[in-house]
Amino acid sequence: MNLLYDPLFRVLTDKGFEEVDLPTLMEYLGREVVDRLVGIQRYQADAFHVFLTYLGGAVLVRRGDTSAVQTADYWRTGLTQLAGTAGESAWALVADSYQNPAFMQPPLPKGSKPTSVVYTPDKLDLLQTAKNHDIKQNRADQPHPDEWIYALVSLQTMSGFMGKGNQGISRMNSGFGNRPIVELMRSPRLGRRWIDAVERLLLHRRTVLAQPFGYNPNGLVLVWTKPWDGNEQLDLGVLDPFYIEVCRRVRLAYREGRLQAESYSASKTRIAAKELSGVVGDAWLPVELTGRDGPKALTVSTRGITADLMRRLMFREDFRLSALQSPLPDWAGPLWLTASVLVRGQGTTDGFYEWEVLIPKEKVRLLFGSEKQREPLAEASRKAINYAGIMQNQVLRPAVLTLLQGGPDQLRFDHDTSQAWWTRCAREFEQYWSQEYFPWLLSLPDGFDAEEAERRWVEILRDIALRILDGVERFMPFHSGRRYRAVTAM
C-alpha cells in the first residue's frame, strides 16, 4: 500500500463517494471538490490539514511555483522528489524492511526491539483514552488504511511527552504542553481552506527564513526518511522551515494477516530545539510574549479555549501571530477565526476543544488594521470580560450559595457540597455568556458609545445570571425548611 499510487483515502466529493491516492486528494483539494474525509476523527482533522499544507508548500517551493491548484501527476512527482534517495518507500504504509523508511515511520537499526504493540489506529495516535470519555478504545476492529494514516499523522506531529521513551514534538512548549492550531479562514470548506493556507504559508516562509532559526531553505522536509536510533537528534540547521517531523519510533507491519503498530523507545527528542520553548516558526502556533523567560509557544490550560483567550488572539494582545492568522489583501466578506487543541493530562485526555468566531465583513478592516483603530473595541472587549467575572463572583456566587445553604446568617464559602454545586453553576454561566460575547462585541457599530455598550453587556450578563439562579431554585438541593428565608435573603 503506497500513498502515491493506491486509493487509500475515502472522500466525499461533489460527485459522491470516491477512494483516491494522496496526489489525487491534493488535486481535488485544489479543485475544491472535497466535501469530507470519511475516515478522519474531528480531533485529527486540523493536524492533517496542517500536514497537507506543509507538504503542499514544500513541493511548490522546490518546484518554483506558488499555486496549490495542480494536477495529481504534479503532486506525485513533487512528493517523490521530497523523499530524495528514500524514493517511493517513504510513501509506503508498510515497508519490506525496517531499515527502509515508510510513511511517517523512520528506519530503525537492526535488532531493535519494540516496547509495545497495538492493533488498532485509535490505540496508536495521541488521544490518550484512560478516561475513555472522548472516543471508545478499540472502536475499529477492521480499520481502513486511511485510519492508520490519520493516526500516524496525529501521533507524529501533535504528541507531547508521554513517559520514558515516548518523546514529544518540537512545535510545542515543553513535552507537557499541547499544540493549538489557530487559523483565520474565509471558508471552512476543505479545499478553499487548504489553498488559502498554502498561499499564506509561502509568505510566512520568508519571515521564518529571515529570523535566526538557522533553517536551511533546501533542507530536510520529510524527517521520517532519515534513520533514527532513538538517540541522534537533528538540528534546525539541517531542516527546511516546512519540516514534517516524527516524534516517535513507530513501524507498521503485517503479522498473521493483520496490520499492527510497533513502538520503539527513544531516549531523546528527534528535533534538538528544547531551549526554544516551541518557538520554531510554526505558522499555526501563536507565540506568547508575556513570560519571564522570553517568548514561548502558546499552551492551552486544562480550562480549554476560553472567550478571553480568543479575545486576546483576535486583538493580538501579548501574542505574536503569523500570516496564517491574517487575511490576504484581496479577501472580501466575513472571516472565521478558528482555534482547536487537544489538552492532555498525565496519561489522559483532558478534552478536545475548538472555537470559531465569525467576524462580519464590516469588522475585518478594523480588526486587521492598525492597533490604534481597533483599540476602542479591544478596550470594550477587556471590560466585558471583567464584568463577567464581577457578575459571576460578586453577584451570582453569593446568591447561589445563599439558596443552597438556606439563607444562613453567615455564608460558608468553604462548604464542600455547596461549592461542588457552585462549580457546576459557574461552568454553565461561563458557557452561556461566552456564546453571547463575540456576537455582542462584533455588533458594536463604528464610533460606538462605550457606556451604552457596557450597559447592554451587563444586561446580557444579568439575564444569564437570573436564568442560572432560576435553575438552582428549581433543580438543586437546599434546605427546604428554610426556603422562604433563602429566597428573601438573596
mmCIF file of C-alpha atoms in Angstrom, residues 34-386:
data_model
loop_
_atom_site.group_PDB
_atom_site.id
_atom_site.type_symbol
_atom_site.label_atom_id
_atom_site.label_comp_id
_atom_site.label_asym_id
_atom_site.label_seq_id
_atom_site.Cartn_x
_atom_site.Cartn_y
_atom_site.Cartn_z
ATOM 1 C CA VAL A 34 -13.784 17.582 -1.466
ATOM 2 C CA ASP A 35 -16.741 17.758 0.908
ATOM 3 C CA ARG A 36 -15.459 15.402 3.603
ATOM 4 C CA LEU A 37 -12.700 12.966 4.512
ATOM 5 C CA VAL A 38 -14.647 9.892 5.520
ATOM 6 C CA GLY A 39 -12.254 8.162 7.902
ATOM 7 C CA ILE A 40 -10.968 11.106 9.905
ATOM 8 C CA GLN A 41 -11.877 11.979 13.503
ATOM 9 C CA ARG A 42 -12.523 15.616 14.402
ATOM 10 C CA TYR A 43 -9.508 15.872 16.692
ATOM 11 C CA GLN A 44 -7.317 14.624 13.806
ATOM 12 C CA ALA A 45 -8.685 16.972 11.137
ATOM 13 C CA ASP A 46 -6.614 20.075 11.869
ATOM 14 C CA ALA A 47 -3.423 18.038 12.248
ATOM 15 C CA PHE A 48 -3.981 16.524 8.810
ATOM 16 C CA HIS A 49 -4.802 19.939 7.322
ATOM 17 C CA VAL A 50 -1.526 21.343 8.682
ATOM 18 C CA PHE A 51 0.352 18.282 7.389
ATOM 19 C CA LEU A 52 -1.092 18.705 3.885
ATOM 20 C CA THR A 53 -0.363 22.434 3.911
ATOM 21 C CA TYR A 54 3.285 21.980 4.861
ATOM 22 C CA LEU A 55 3.525 19.201 2.292
ATOM 23 C CA GLY A 56 1.977 21.267 -0.493
ATOM 24 C CA GLY A 57 4.082 24.298 0.387
ATOM 25 C CA ALA A 58 7.302 22.263 0.364
ATOM 26 C CA VAL A 59 6.559 20.803 -3.073
ATOM 27 C CA LEU A 60 5.721 24.227 -4.523
ATOM 28 C CA VAL A 61 8.916 25.781 -3.136
ATOM 29 C CA ARG A 62 11.070 23.012 -4.570
ATOM 30 C CA ARG A 63 9.448 23.400 -7.982
ATOM 31 C CA GLY A 64 9.432 27.183 -8.010
ATOM 32 C CA ASP A 65 5.637 27.545 -8.084
ATOM 33 C CA THR A 66 3.109 29.343 -5.884
ATOM 34 C CA SER A 67 -0.314 27.955 -6.844
ATOM 35 C CA ALA A 68 -1.762 24.998 -4.953
ATOM 36 C CA VAL A 69 -4.077 24.257 -7.883
ATOM 37 C CA GLN A 70 -2.129 21.466 -9.600
ATOM 38 C CA THR A 71 -2.699 18.029 -11.130
ATOM 39 C CA ALA A 72 -2.215 14.702 -9.380
ATOM 40 C CA ASP A 73 0.813 13.978 -11.593
ATOM 41 C CA TYR A 74 2.382 17.260 -10.492
ATOM 42 C CA TRP A 75 1.933 16.389 -6.823
ATOM 43 C CA ARG A 76 3.104 12.794 -7.326
ATOM 44 C CA THR A 77 6.342 13.964 -8.919
ATOM 45 C CA GLY A 78 6.871 16.592 -6.233
ATOM 46 C CA LEU A 79 6.214 14.203 -3.353
ATOM 47 C CA THR A 80 8.656 11.684 -4.826
ATOM 48 C CA GLN A 81 11.309 14.395 -5.133
ATOM 49 C CA LEU A 82 10.817 15.425 -1.499
ATOM 50 C CA ALA A 83 11.689 11.881 -0.440
ATOM 51 C CA GLY A 84 15.146 12.147 -2.021
ATOM 52 C CA THR A 85 17.106 8.907 -2.040
ATOM 53 C CA ALA A 86 14.390 7.208 0.021
ATOM 54 C CA GLY A 87 12.229 7.266 -3.094
ATOM 55 C CA GLU A 88 8.759 5.792 -3.123
ATOM 56 C CA SER A 89 9.452 3.768 0.017
ATOM 57 C CA ALA A 90 8.894 6.958 2.027
ATOM 58 C CA TRP A 91 5.233 6.841 0.984
ATOM 59 C CA ALA A 92 4.603 3.140 1.620
ATOM 60 C CA LEU A 93 2.308 2.422 4.547
ATOM 61 C CA VAL A 94 4.270 -0.773 5.215
ATOM 62 C CA ALA A 95 7.878 -1.266 4.058
ATOM 63 C CA ASP A 96 9.621 -4.547 3.291
ATOM 64 C CA SER A 97 12.383 -3.784 5.779
ATOM 65 C CA TYR A 98 12.595 -1.714 8.944
ATOM 66 C CA GLN A 99 15.901 -0.380 7.594
ATOM 67 C CA ASN A 100 13.884 1.466 4.924
ATOM 68 C CA PRO A 101 11.535 4.336 5.701
ATOM 69 C CA ALA A 102 7.774 4.015 5.446
ATOM 70 C CA PHE A 103 5.161 6.762 5.686
ATOM 71 C CA MET A 104 5.778 8.696 8.954
ATOM 72 C CA GLN A 105 7.990 5.787 10.099
ATOM 73 C CA PRO A 106 11.773 6.289 10.323
ATOM 74 C CA PRO A 107 14.247 3.492 9.542
ATOM 75 C CA LEU A 108 15.441 1.599 12.617
ATOM 76 C CA PRO A 109 18.758 -0.109 13.381
ATOM 77 C CA LYS A 110 18.845 -3.875 13.001
ATOM 78 C CA GLY A 111 17.984 -5.722 16.164
ATOM 79 C CA SER A 112 15.631 -3.040 17.542
ATOM 80 C CA LYS A 113 13.079 -4.436 19.994
ATOM 81 C CA PRO A 114 9.561 -2.990 20.290
ATOM 82 C CA THR A 115 8.329 -1.821 23.672
ATOM 83 C CA SER A 116 4.638 -2.097 22.787
ATOM 84 C CA VAL A 117 2.324 -3.333 20.039
ATOM 85 C CA VAL A 118 -1.180 -2.097 19.193
ATOM 86 C CA TYR A 119 -3.648 -3.479 16.700
ATOM 87 C CA THR A 120 -5.968 -0.544 16.003
ATOM 88 C CA PRO A 121 -5.194 3.048 14.958
ATOM 89 C CA ASP A 122 -7.110 4.592 17.861
ATOM 90 C CA LYS A 123 -4.666 2.873 20.226
ATOM 91 C CA LEU A 124 -1.769 4.392 18.293
ATOM 92 C CA ASP A 125 -2.393 8.107 17.995
ATOM 93 C CA LEU A 126 -2.082 10.906 20.541
ATOM 94 C CA LEU A 127 -5.573 10.535 22.023
ATOM 95 C CA GLN A 128 -4.936 9.048 25.468
ATOM 96 C CA THR A 129 -8.227 7.457 26.477
ATOM 97 C CA ALA A 130 -7.505 6.359 30.022
ATOM 98 C CA LYS A 131 -10.758 8.059 30.996
ATOM 99 C CA ASN A 132 -12.350 6.624 27.855
ATOM 100 C CA HIS A 133 -14.607 9.663 27.538
ATOM 101 C CA ASP A 134 -13.682 11.184 24.177
ATOM 102 C CA ILE A 135 -13.826 8.090 21.971
ATOM 103 C CA LYS A 136 -14.220 4.457 22.904
ATOM 104 C CA GLN A 137 -10.989 2.490 22.755
ATOM 105 C CA ASN A 138 -10.549 -0.136 20.050
ATOM 106 C CA ARG A 139 -13.532 1.234 18.157
ATOM 107 C CA ALA A 140 -12.350 -0.232 14.826
ATOM 108 C CA ASP A 141 -11.746 -3.982 14.678
ATOM 109 C CA GLN A 142 -11.135 -3.820 10.915
ATOM 110 C CA PRO A 143 -9.706 -0.342 10.372
ATOM 111 C CA HIS A 144 -9.398 1.163 6.911
ATOM 112 C CA PRO A 145 -5.888 2.185 5.773
ATOM 113 C CA ASP A 146 -6.781 5.883 5.948
ATOM 114 C CA GLU A 147 -7.470 5.484 9.675
ATOM 115 C CA TRP A 148 -3.881 4.318 10.149
ATOM 116 C CA ILE A 149 -2.668 7.282 8.071
ATOM 117 C CA TYR A 150 -4.576 9.835 10.148
ATOM 118 C CA ALA A 151 -3.420 8.185 13.365
ATOM 119 C CA LEU A 152 0.216 8.313 12.250
ATOM 120 C CA VAL A 153 -0.003 11.994 11.317
ATOM 121 C CA SER A 154 -1.766 12.813 14.588
ATOM 122 C CA LEU A 155 0.742 10.887 16.692
ATOM 123 C CA GLN A 156 3.887 12.085 14.974
ATOM 124 C CA THR A 157 3.044 15.777 14.576
ATOM 125 C CA MET A 158 0.938 16.575 17.669
ATOM 126 C CA SER A 159 2.184 14.441 20.578
ATOM 127 C CA GLY A 160 3.846 15.574 23.767
ATOM 128 C CA PHE A 161 5.981 13.615 26.193
ATOM 129 C CA MET A 162 4.161 10.521 27.455
ATOM 130 C CA GLY A 163 6.606 8.845 29.779
ATOM 131 C CA LYS A 164 10.018 7.278 29.362
ATOM 132 C CA GLY A 165 10.828 6.543 25.742
ATOM 133 C CA ASN A 166 7.841 8.450 24.328
ATOM 134 C CA GLN A 167 9.130 11.850 23.260
ATOM 135 C CA GLY A 168 7.191 14.913 22.121
ATOM 136 C CA ILE A 169 7.275 17.274 19.167
ATOM 137 C CA SER A 170 9.372 20.417 18.725
ATOM 138 C CA ARG A 171 6.383 22.619 17.830
ATOM 139 C CA MET A 172 5.216 22.710 21.438
ATOM 140 C CA ASN A 173 6.254 24.497 24.623
ATOM 141 C CA SER A 174 7.788 21.597 26.567
ATOM 142 C CA GLY A 175 6.832 17.954 26.399
ATOM 143 C CA PHE A 176 3.889 18.515 28.748
ATOM 144 C CA GLY A 177 2.329 21.234 26.610
ATOM 145 C CA ASN A 178 -0.017 20.985 23.645
ATOM 146 C CA ARG A 179 -0.136 22.256 20.082
ATOM 147 C CA PRO A 180 -3.035 24.632 19.415
ATOM 148 C CA ILE A 181 -3.969 25.188 15.779
ATOM 149 C CA VAL A 182 -5.045 28.808 15.225
ATOM 150 C CA GLU A 183 -6.059 29.962 11.760
ATOM 151 C CA LEU A 184 -8.033 32.693 10.047
ATOM 152 C CA MET A 185 -10.248 31.367 7.257
ATOM 153 C CA ARG A 186 -12.567 32.846 4.688
ATOM 154 C CA SER A 187 -14.265 29.479 4.146
ATOM 155 C CA PRO A 188 -14.488 26.301 6.239
ATOM 156 C CA ARG A 189 -14.595 24.145 3.090
ATOM 157 C CA LEU A 190 -11.590 21.826 2.987
ATOM 158 C CA GLY A 191 -10.284 22.870 -0.416
ATOM 159 C CA ARG A 192 -10.652 26.616 -0.029
ATOM 160 C CA ARG A 193 -9.102 26.484 3.426
ATOM 161 C CA TRP A 194 -6.133 24.478 2.126
ATOM 162 C CA ILE A 195 -5.491 26.725 -0.885
ATOM 163 C CA ASP A 196 -5.573 29.850 1.271
ATOM 164 C CA ALA A 197 -3.331 28.255 3.896
ATOM 165 C CA VAL A 198 -0.720 27.195 1.332
ATOM 166 C CA GLU A 199 -0.611 30.681 -0.192
ATOM 167 C CA ARG A 200 -0.079 32.356 3.187
ATOM 168 C CA LEU A 201 2.377 29.680 4.318
ATOM 169 C CA LEU A 202 4.642 30.616 1.411
ATOM 170 C CA LEU A 203 4.575 34.223 2.643
ATOM 171 C CA HIS A 204 5.286 33.053 6.181
ATOM 172 C CA ARG A 205 8.320 31.140 4.930
ATOM 173 C CA ARG A 206 10.085 34.383 4.040
ATOM 174 C CA THR A 207 9.582 35.669 7.575
ATOM 175 C CA VAL A 208 10.909 32.475 9.139
ATOM 176 C CA LEU A 209 13.992 32.352 6.912
ATOM 177 C CA ALA A 210 14.757 35.969 7.829
ATOM 178 C CA GLN A 211 14.800 35.081 11.545
ATOM 179 C CA PRO A 212 17.775 33.491 13.373
ATOM 180 C CA PHE A 213 16.427 29.937 13.476
ATOM 181 C CA GLY A 214 19.166 28.754 11.135
ATOM 182 C CA TYR A 215 16.903 26.764 8.823
ATOM 183 C CA ASN A 216 18.259 25.500 5.513
ATOM 184 C CA PRO A 217 15.960 26.585 2.633
ATOM 185 C CA ASN A 218 16.956 23.374 0.863
ATOM 186 C CA GLY A 219 16.942 21.266 3.994
ATOM 187 C CA LEU A 220 15.157 18.103 5.050
ATOM 188 C CA VAL A 221 11.350 18.133 4.834
ATOM 189 C CA LEU A 222 10.361 14.508 5.426
ATOM 190 C CA VAL A 223 12.070 13.829 8.735
ATOM 191 C CA TRP A 224 10.962 10.190 8.708
ATOM 192 C CA THR A 225 13.221 9.409 5.745
ATOM 193 C CA LYS A 226 16.335 9.523 7.953
ATOM 194 C CA PRO A 227 17.336 6.596 10.215
ATOM 195 C CA TRP A 228 16.726 7.134 13.923
ATOM 196 C CA ASP A 229 18.345 5.116 16.689
ATOM 197 C CA GLY A 230 16.457 6.945 19.442
ATOM 198 C CA ASN A 231 19.494 8.981 20.492
ATOM 199 C CA GLU A 232 20.569 11.035 17.482
ATOM 200 C CA GLN A 233 18.941 14.451 17.179
ATOM 201 C CA LEU A 234 18.502 16.757 14.200
ATOM 202 C CA ASP A 235 19.410 20.431 14.496
ATOM 203 C CA LEU A 236 17.246 23.081 12.860
ATOM 204 C CA GLY A 237 20.173 23.826 10.559
ATOM 205 C CA VAL A 238 19.588 20.617 8.595
ATOM 206 C CA LEU A 239 15.841 21.185 8.291
ATOM 207 C CA ASP A 240 13.622 23.066 5.875
ATOM 208 C CA PRO A 241 11.243 25.518 7.625
ATOM 209 C CA PHE A 242 8.412 23.283 6.381
ATOM 210 C CA TYR A 243 9.828 20.150 8.009
ATOM 211 C CA ILE A 244 7.301 17.444 8.858
ATOM 212 C CA GLU A 245 8.558 15.787 11.978
ATOM 213 C CA VAL A 246 8.134 12.420 13.614
ATOM 214 C CA CYS A 247 8.459 12.312 17.392
ATOM 215 C CA ARG A 248 8.041 8.562 17.940
ATOM 216 C CA ARG A 249 9.812 5.491 16.588
ATOM 217 C CA VAL A 250 6.879 3.542 15.200
ATOM 218 C CA ARG A 251 6.625 0.887 12.492
ATOM 219 C CA LEU A 252 3.583 -0.723 10.905
ATOM 220 C CA ALA A 253 3.834 -4.392 9.993
ATOM 221 C CA TYR A 254 1.677 -7.291 8.880
ATOM 222 C CA ARG A 255 1.607 -10.090 11.404
ATOM 223 C CA GLU A 256 -0.642 -13.116 10.935
ATOM 224 C CA GLY A 257 -2.675 -11.379 8.260
ATOM 225 C CA ARG A 258 -3.419 -8.175 10.145
ATOM 226 C CA LEU A 259 -1.813 -4.768 10.432
ATOM 227 C CA GLN A 260 -0.241 -3.765 13.723
ATOM 228 C CA ALA A 261 1.854 -0.866 15.008
ATOM 229 C CA GLU A 262 5.053 -1.492 16.928
ATOM 230 C CA SER A 263 6.550 1.254 19.102
ATOM 231 C CA TYR A 264 10.236 1.586 19.950
ATOM 232 C CA SER A 265 11.767 3.623 22.752
ATOM 233 C CA ALA A 266 13.627 6.904 22.160
ATOM 234 C CA SER A 267 15.837 8.475 24.810
ATOM 235 C CA LYS A 268 15.893 11.917 23.164
ATOM 236 C CA THR A 269 13.550 14.059 21.102
ATOM 237 C CA ARG A 270 14.112 13.817 17.353
ATOM 238 C CA ILE A 271 14.493 17.584 16.910
ATOM 239 C CA ALA A 272 17.036 19.403 19.085
ATOM 240 C CA ALA A 273 15.055 22.541 19.946
ATOM 241 C CA LYS A 274 14.114 22.249 23.624
ATOM 242 C CA GLU A 275 15.611 25.629 24.521
ATOM 243 C CA LEU A 276 13.294 27.404 22.048
ATOM 244 C CA SER A 277 10.130 26.532 24.048
ATOM 245 C CA GLY A 278 8.227 25.651 20.885
ATOM 246 C CA VAL A 279 9.079 28.921 19.122
ATOM 247 C CA VAL A 280 10.360 27.353 15.907
ATOM 248 C CA GLY A 281 8.399 29.333 13.321
ATOM 249 C CA ASP A 282 5.254 27.203 13.168
ATOM 250 C CA ALA A 283 2.650 29.179 11.232
ATOM 251 C CA TRP A 284 -0.339 27.920 13.253
ATOM 252 C CA LEU A 285 1.127 28.274 16.742
ATOM 253 C CA PRO A 286 0.830 31.716 18.409
ATOM 254 C CA VAL A 287 3.799 32.900 20.448
ATOM 255 C CA GLU A 288 3.166 34.275 23.943
ATOM 256 C CA LEU A 289 5.211 37.361 24.769
ATOM 257 C CA THR A 290 4.477 37.753 28.486
ATOM 258 C CA GLY A 291 6.650 35.043 30.014
ATOM 259 C CA ARG A 292 9.564 35.908 32.292
ATOM 260 C CA ASP A 293 11.789 33.523 30.352
ATOM 261 C CA GLY A 294 11.088 35.097 26.977
ATOM 262 C CA PRO A 295 8.753 34.149 24.118
ATOM 263 C CA LYS A 296 7.182 30.711 24.222
ATOM 264 C CA ALA A 297 4.618 28.770 22.230
ATOM 265 C CA LEU A 298 1.044 29.040 23.457
ATOM 266 C CA THR A 299 -0.067 26.224 25.741
ATOM 267 C CA VAL A 300 -3.792 25.966 26.445
ATOM 268 C CA SER A 301 -4.626 25.196 30.078
ATOM 269 C CA THR A 302 -6.958 22.466 31.298
ATOM 270 C CA ARG A 303 -9.782 25.035 31.154
ATOM 271 C CA GLY A 304 -9.586 24.726 27.393
ATOM 272 C CA ILE A 305 -10.120 27.500 24.867
ATOM 273 C CA THR A 306 -11.914 30.376 26.560
ATOM 274 C CA ALA A 307 -13.567 33.549 25.325
ATOM 275 C CA ASP A 308 -10.750 35.562 26.874
ATOM 276 C CA LEU A 309 -8.108 33.549 25.013
ATOM 277 C CA MET A 310 -9.942 34.019 21.708
ATOM 278 C CA ARG A 311 -10.283 37.726 22.503
ATOM 279 C CA ARG A 312 -6.556 38.051 23.124
ATOM 280 C CA LEU A 313 -5.803 36.252 19.871
ATOM 281 C CA MET A 314 -8.210 38.447 17.934
ATOM 282 C CA PHE A 315 -6.646 41.657 19.252
ATOM 283 C CA ARG A 316 -3.063 40.311 19.271
ATOM 284 C CA GLU A 317 -2.837 41.029 22.976
ATOM 285 C CA ASP A 318 0.546 39.755 24.184
ATOM 286 C CA PHE A 319 0.788 37.384 21.224
ATOM 287 C CA ARG A 320 2.935 37.311 18.113
ATOM 288 C CA LEU A 321 0.859 35.914 15.279
ATOM 289 C CA SER A 322 1.719 34.849 11.736
ATOM 290 C CA ALA A 323 0.376 35.094 8.200
ATOM 291 C CA LEU A 324 -1.991 32.195 8.940
ATOM 292 C CA GLN A 325 -3.840 34.393 11.432
ATOM 293 C CA SER A 326 -4.166 37.306 8.992
ATOM 294 C CA PRO A 327 -6.177 37.854 5.792
ATOM 295 C CA LEU A 328 -4.754 38.494 2.352
ATOM 296 C CA PRO A 329 -5.423 41.931 0.817
ATOM 297 C CA ASP A 330 -7.863 40.603 -1.799
ATOM 298 C CA TRP A 331 -10.108 38.789 0.667
ATOM 299 C CA ALA A 332 -13.666 40.054 0.870
ATOM 300 C CA GLY A 333 -16.625 39.051 3.009
ATOM 301 C CA PRO A 334 -16.834 37.579 6.509
ATOM 302 C CA LEU A 335 -13.972 35.607 8.059
ATOM 303 C CA TRP A 336 -13.669 32.899 10.701
ATOM 304 C CA LEU A 337 -11.024 32.895 13.417
ATOM 305 C CA THR A 338 -10.668 29.271 14.498
ATOM 306 C CA ALA A 339 -8.722 27.510 17.215
ATOM 307 C CA SER A 340 -8.525 23.876 18.270
ATOM 308 C CA VAL A 341 -6.435 21.914 20.730
ATOM 309 C CA LEU A 342 -6.305 18.551 22.443
ATOM 310 C CA VAL A 343 -5.374 19.180 26.079
ATOM 311 C CA ARG A 344 -3.513 16.319 27.696
ATOM 312 C CA GLY A 345 -3.113 15.348 31.325
ATOM 313 C CA GLN A 346 -0.916 12.744 32.963
ATOM 314 C CA GLY A 347 -1.594 9.859 30.608
ATOM 315 C CA THR A 348 -5.140 11.052 29.905
ATOM 316 C CA THR A 349 -7.066 13.335 27.602
ATOM 317 C CA ASP A 350 -8.408 16.403 29.388
ATOM 318 C CA GLY A 351 -10.536 17.284 26.407
ATOM 319 C CA PHE A 352 -10.598 18.338 22.778
ATOM 320 C CA TYR A 353 -11.588 21.989 22.434
ATOM 321 C CA GLU A 354 -12.432 24.091 19.427
ATOM 322 C CA TRP A 355 -13.774 27.606 18.961
ATOM 323 C CA GLU A 356 -14.877 29.516 15.902
ATOM 324 C CA VAL A 357 -15.532 33.262 15.830
ATOM 325 C CA LEU A 358 -17.433 34.674 12.872
ATOM 326 C CA ILE A 359 -16.027 38.098 12.004
ATOM 327 C CA PRO A 360 -18.532 40.175 9.993
ATOM 328 C CA LYS A 361 -17.107 41.736 6.845
ATOM 329 C CA GLU A 362 -17.785 45.181 8.326
ATOM 330 C CA LYS A 363 -15.277 44.469 11.111
ATOM 331 C CA VAL A 364 -12.462 42.896 9.069
ATOM 332 C CA ARG A 365 -10.662 46.115 8.146
ATOM 333 C CA LEU A 366 -10.855 47.400 11.717
ATOM 334 C CA LEU A 367 -9.615 44.206 13.369
ATOM 335 C CA PHE A 368 -6.746 43.699 10.957
ATOM 336 C CA GLY A 369 -5.835 47.354 10.577
ATOM 337 C CA SER A 370 -3.752 49.465 12.917
ATOM 338 C CA GLU A 371 -3.668 48.957 16.677
ATOM 339 C CA LYS A 372 -4.973 52.499 17.129
ATOM 340 C CA GLN A 373 -8.043 51.689 15.017
ATOM 341 C CA ARG A 374 -9.014 48.608 16.987
ATOM 342 C CA GLU A 375 -8.145 49.867 20.484
ATOM 343 C CA PRO A 376 -11.666 51.151 21.367
ATOM 344 C CA LEU A 377 -13.127 47.742 20.531
ATOM 345 C CA ALA A 378 -10.254 45.993 22.311
ATOM 346 C CA GLU A 379 -10.898 48.077 25.432
ATOM 347 C CA ALA A 380 -14.594 47.189 25.312
ATOM 348 C CA SER A 381 -13.665 43.517 24.997
ATOM 349 C CA ARG A 382 -11.447 43.665 28.089
ATOM 350 C CA LYS A 383 -14.058 45.450 30.177
ATOM 351 C CA ALA A 384 -16.697 42.921 29.152
ATOM 352 C CA ILE A 385 -14.549 40.034 30.399
ATOM 353 C CA ASN A 386 -14.038 41.904 33.666
#
